[in-house]
């Protein structure tokens, strides 16, 4: 592949995974061109599933003939193409913890993100107005815009239950967002990143969702400013980390024996929410049950099982199994008492 031509990132301003990948490319100083997916400038090749972001790769001639979706595989593909400012910790144990934190952001924090966008009236109004302009264009005629506003809000509100945003689950989802704000705030009293002096996949997984939560959705953004202003500033910084002086080579990552206590506290939050959800989800997928159900924080959480998240757990378990016996023991020791242990039994 030629580096003479920039990569293409097709996304949307309201899409957490698009903002995550834009942050990754900026931080890694990889030349790319941002494109609003579905807009008149979108020249990206077809992808099998119509989701965003789409990452397009040029051939020698500068034609974009290949594209892929899903942000975690996109991150790992970039790791095979570019060395500098890697997102993967050099110690496999730290790298595994980082991957787990990324998946927690991508697969659990996306629930508060979706919930805060499509539950509260002010948020629905904002998203319904702004999202169609990404795709339809800033000059979208009023009549079409109105139509798209009702279409998009009806469709997305109708999909709330699919990601678990129901009245029954609401306290679980909102409390988990509040705890995340508190935990990150505590972390940011002394640190910049989750695992050392440079950002990893986990930082960007959380960033993508939190970008929406703390700076876009009215209700959750207000809560963030009241409760955790440092987190809002952390998100602002992460949007463009091209300025960060990353220690050269593989330096700068936390040592496996010196992971911050506040990051371990975050792992306990992963064990409290993401872990029981992912396990029950995978079990429901396997048994063909119409609903998954688990206990989170002493309350019952349920929703229809979600296929992609079953794959996420399988990939995570594969990575765990690929660790050496010594490294696996070190991961086990780090996860002991966090509630994440049942993910890997
Ligand atoms: N697992 C994917 C999730 C991507 C995703 O769910 N994207 C959403 C928007 S944030 C999407 O494109 N939904 C379909 C649509 O908006 O039409 C990733 O990591 O990138």
GROMACS .gro file of C-alpha atoms in nm, residues 21-220:
model
  200
   21UNK     CA    1  -1.121   0.651   1.503
   22UNK     CA    2  -1.069   1.013   1.409
   23UNK     CA    3  -0.899   1.059   1.748
   24UNK     CA    4  -0.682   0.753   1.684
   25UNK     CA    5  -0.569   0.871   1.340
   26UNK     CA    6  -0.496   1.222   1.466
   27UNK     CA    7  -0.301   1.096   1.767
   28UNK     CA    8  -0.104   0.854   1.551
   29UNK     CA    9  -0.027   1.133   1.303
   30UNK     CA   10  -0.146   0.912   1.017
   31UNK     CA   11  -0.245   1.117   0.711
   32UNK     CA   12  -0.617   1.077   0.647
   33UNK     CA   13  -0.913   1.256   0.503
   34UNK     CA   14  -1.239   1.277   0.703
   35UNK     CA   15  -1.553   1.227   0.498
   36UNK     CA   16  -1.912   1.251   0.610
   37UNK     CA   17  -2.043   0.907   0.526
   38UNK     CA   18  -2.329   0.916   0.278
   39UNK     CA   19  -2.254   1.275   0.178
   40UNK     CA   20  -2.190   1.382  -0.180
   41UNK     CA   21  -1.814   1.357  -0.111
   42UNK     CA   22  -1.833   0.995   0.001
   43UNK     CA   23  -1.626   0.795  -0.249
   44UNK     CA   24  -1.561   0.500  -0.020
   45UNK     CA   25  -1.598   0.151  -0.162
   46UNK     CA   26  -1.882  -0.072  -0.043
   47UNK     CA   27  -1.861  -0.251   0.289
   48UNK     CA   28  -2.059  -0.560   0.388
   49UNK     CA   29  -2.241  -0.398   0.682
   50UNK     CA   30  -2.376  -0.044   0.661
   51UNK     CA   31  -2.221   0.097   0.978
   52UNK     CA   32  -1.979   0.377   1.050
   53UNK     CA   33  -1.692   0.448   1.064
   54UNK     CA   34  -1.559   0.309   0.736
   55UNK     CA   35  -1.183   0.313   0.687
   56UNK     CA   36  -1.072   0.322   0.321
   57UNK     CA   37  -0.730   0.226   0.193
   58UNK     CA   38  -0.570   0.358  -0.127
   59UNK     CA   39  -0.381   0.148  -0.379
   60UNK     CA   40  -0.063   0.267  -0.556
   61UNK     CA   41  -0.267   0.470  -0.801
   62UNK     CA   42  -0.452   0.645  -0.521
   63UNK     CA   43  -0.781   0.466  -0.585
   64UNK     CA   44  -0.977   0.361  -0.281
   65UNK     CA   45  -1.052   0.002  -0.359
   66UNK     CA   46  -1.059  -0.149  -0.011
   67UNK     CA   47  -1.252  -0.055   0.300
   68UNK     CA   48  -1.336  -0.204   0.637
   69UNK     CA   49  -1.569  -0.142   0.932
   70UNK     CA   50  -1.550  -0.198   1.311
   71UNK     CA   51  -1.319   0.022   1.507
   72UNK     CA   52  -1.118  -0.237   1.703
   73UNK     CA   53  -1.011  -0.430   1.391
   74UNK     CA   54  -0.943  -0.094   1.224
   75UNK     CA   55  -0.708  -0.002   1.510
   76UNK     CA   56  -0.527  -0.334   1.479
   77UNK     CA   57  -0.500  -0.300   1.101
   78UNK     CA   58  -0.334   0.040   1.149
   79UNK     CA   59  -0.090  -0.125   1.391
   80UNK     CA   60   0.028  -0.351   1.107
   81UNK     CA   61   0.078  -0.051   0.876
   82UNK     CA   62   0.238   0.216   1.097
   83UNK     CA   63   0.494   0.180   1.377
   84UNK     CA   64   0.513   0.521   1.538
   85UNK     CA   65   0.288   0.613   1.829
   86UNK     CA   66   0.147   0.264   1.863
   87UNK     CA   67  -0.167   0.214   2.071
   88UNK     CA   68  -0.069  -0.133   2.189
   89UNK     CA   69   0.132  -0.166   2.511
   90UNK     CA   70   0.454  -0.364   2.461
   91UNK     CA   71   0.389  -0.592   2.760
   92UNK     CA   72   0.121  -0.846   2.657
   93UNK     CA   73  -0.030  -0.833   3.006
   94UNK     CA   74  -0.077  -0.457   2.995
   95UNK     CA   75  -0.195  -0.488   2.633
   96UNK     CA   76  -0.460  -0.735   2.740
   97UNK     CA   77  -0.588  -0.505   3.016
   98UNK     CA   78  -0.595  -0.222   2.762
   99UNK     CA   79  -0.798  -0.431   2.519
  100UNK     CA   80  -1.047  -0.519   2.795
  101UNK     CA   81  -1.088  -0.150   2.880
  102UNK     CA   82  -1.144  -0.068   2.513
  103UNK     CA   83  -1.413  -0.331   2.486
  104UNK     CA   84  -1.583  -0.201   2.802
  105UNK     CA   85  -1.598   0.143   2.639
  106UNK     CA   86  -1.718   0.011   2.304
  107UNK     CA   87  -1.971  -0.242   2.427
  108UNK     CA   88  -2.096  -0.117   2.764
  109UNK     CA   89  -2.050   0.262   2.772
  110UNK     CA   90  -2.224   0.271   2.437
  111UNK     CA   91  -2.541   0.190   2.637
  112UNK     CA   92  -2.540   0.513   2.840
  113UNK     CA   93  -2.437   0.693   2.520
  114UNK     CA   94  -2.738   0.567   2.325
  115UNK     CA   95  -2.967   0.604   2.623
  116UNK     CA   96  -2.879   0.967   2.693
  117UNK     CA   97  -2.927   1.049   2.325
  118UNK     CA   98  -3.264   0.890   2.271
  119UNK     CA   99  -3.436   0.903   2.613
  120UNK     CA  100  -3.439   1.271   2.712
  121UNK     CA  101  -3.652   1.516   2.510
  122UNK     CA  102  -3.386   1.785   2.471
  123UNK     CA  103  -3.137   1.524   2.349
  124UNK     CA  104  -3.383   1.371   2.102
  125UNK     CA  105  -3.462   1.714   1.965
  126UNK     CA  106  -3.094   1.797   1.921
  127UNK     CA  107  -2.997   1.465   1.761
  128UNK     CA  108  -3.302   1.461   1.533
  129UNK     CA  109  -3.215   1.808   1.405
  130UNK     CA  110  -2.841   1.768   1.366
  131UNK     CA  111  -2.783   1.409   1.254
  132UNK     CA  112  -2.963   1.438   0.916
  133UNK     CA  113  -2.739   1.728   0.819
  134UNK     CA  114  -2.428   1.504   0.827
  135UNK     CA  115  -2.561   1.282   0.555
  136UNK     CA  116  -2.812   1.504   0.378
  137UNK     CA  117  -2.586   1.808   0.359
  138UNK     CA  118  -2.584   2.145   0.525
  139UNK     CA  119  -2.809   2.280   0.245
  140UNK     CA  120  -3.070   2.008   0.294
  141UNK     CA  121  -3.407   2.158   0.194
  142UNK     CA  122  -3.641   2.212   0.489
  143UNK     CA  123  -3.910   1.969   0.377
  144UNK     CA  124  -3.664   1.683   0.338
  145UNK     CA  125  -3.491   1.777   0.662
  146UNK     CA  126  -3.823   1.767   0.852
  147UNK     CA  127  -3.895   1.427   0.707
  148UNK     CA  128  -3.555   1.295   0.804
  149UNK     CA  129  -3.594   1.432   1.156
  150UNK     CA  130  -3.906   1.228   1.222
  151UNK     CA  131  -3.763   0.926   1.044
  152UNK     CA  132  -3.439   0.924   1.238
  153UNK     CA  133  -3.589   0.992   1.580
  154UNK     CA  134  -3.864   0.733   1.537
  155UNK     CA  135  -3.616   0.475   1.416
  156UNK     CA  136  -3.359   0.537   1.687
  157UNK     CA  137  -3.611   0.560   1.972
  158UNK     CA  138  -3.756   0.235   1.845
  159UNK     CA  139  -3.412   0.077   1.870
  160UNK     CA  140  -3.351   0.183   2.231
  161UNK     CA  141  -3.457  -0.148   2.376
  162UNK     CA  142  -3.214  -0.328   2.144
  163UNK     CA  143  -2.923  -0.176   2.331
  164UNK     CA  144  -3.096  -0.207   2.667
  165UNK     CA  145  -3.228   0.146   2.717
  166UNK     CA  146  -3.557   0.053   2.882
  167UNK     CA  147  -3.730   0.201   3.187
  168UNK     CA  148  -3.634  -0.108   3.391
  169UNK     CA  149  -3.266  -0.083   3.298
  170UNK     CA  150  -3.248   0.293   3.326
  171UNK     CA  151  -3.110   0.317   3.682
  172UNK     CA  152  -2.842   0.058   3.600
  173UNK     CA  153  -2.733   0.240   3.286
  174UNK     CA  154  -2.739   0.590   3.435
  175UNK     CA  155  -2.569   0.484   3.760
  176UNK     CA  156  -2.293   0.317   3.561
  177UNK     CA  157  -2.231   0.643   3.372
  178UNK     CA  158  -2.217   0.837   3.700
  179UNK     CA  159  -1.972   0.587   3.851
  180UNK     CA  160  -1.754   0.606   3.540
  181UNK     CA  161  -1.741   0.986   3.573
  182UNK     CA  162  -1.638   0.954   3.939
  183UNK     CA  163  -1.377   0.688   3.870
  184UNK     CA  164  -1.220   0.878   3.581
  185UNK     CA  165  -1.224   1.198   3.781
  186UNK     CA  166  -1.032   1.028   4.059
  187UNK     CA  167  -0.787   0.889   3.802
  188UNK     CA  168  -0.737   1.230   3.643
  189UNK     CA  169  -0.633   1.383   3.973
  190UNK     CA  170  -0.290   1.231   3.916
  191UNK     CA  171  -0.280   1.084   3.561
  192UNK     CA  172  -0.342   1.166   3.198
  193UNK     CA  173  -0.391   0.820   3.048
  194UNK     CA  174  -0.519   0.486   3.172
  195UNK     CA  175  -0.198   0.287   3.139
  196UNK     CA  176   0.105   0.512   3.157
  197UNK     CA  177   0.230   0.823   2.981
  198UNK     CA  178   0.064   0.753   2.648
  199UNK     CA  179  -0.286   0.665   2.532
  200UNK     CA  180  -0.388   0.310   2.452
  201UNK     CA  181  -0.688   0.147   2.291
  202UNK     CA  182  -0.879   0.176   2.619
  203UNK     CA  183  -0.835   0.552   2.628
  204UNK     CA  184  -0.983   0.580   2.279
  205UNK     CA  185  -1.265   0.330   2.340
  206UNK     CA  186  -1.382   0.539   2.634
  207UNK     CA  187  -1.314   0.863   2.452
  208UNK     CA  188  -1.547   0.785   2.160
  209UNK     CA  189  -1.846   0.722   2.383
  210UNK     CA  190  -1.761   0.996   2.634
  211UNK     CA  191  -1.715   1.253   2.360
  212UNK     CA  192  -2.086   1.217   2.294
  213UNK     CA  193  -2.186   1.184   2.658
  214UNK     CA  194  -1.996   1.478   2.801
  215UNK     CA  195  -2.004   1.720   2.513
  216UNK     CA  196  -2.305   1.641   2.297
  217UNK     CA  197  -2.599   1.495   2.491
  218UNK     CA  198  -2.752   1.778   2.694
  219UNK     CA  199  -2.846   1.581   3.007
  220UNK     CA  200  -2.530   1.374   3.043
   0.00000   0.00000   0.00000
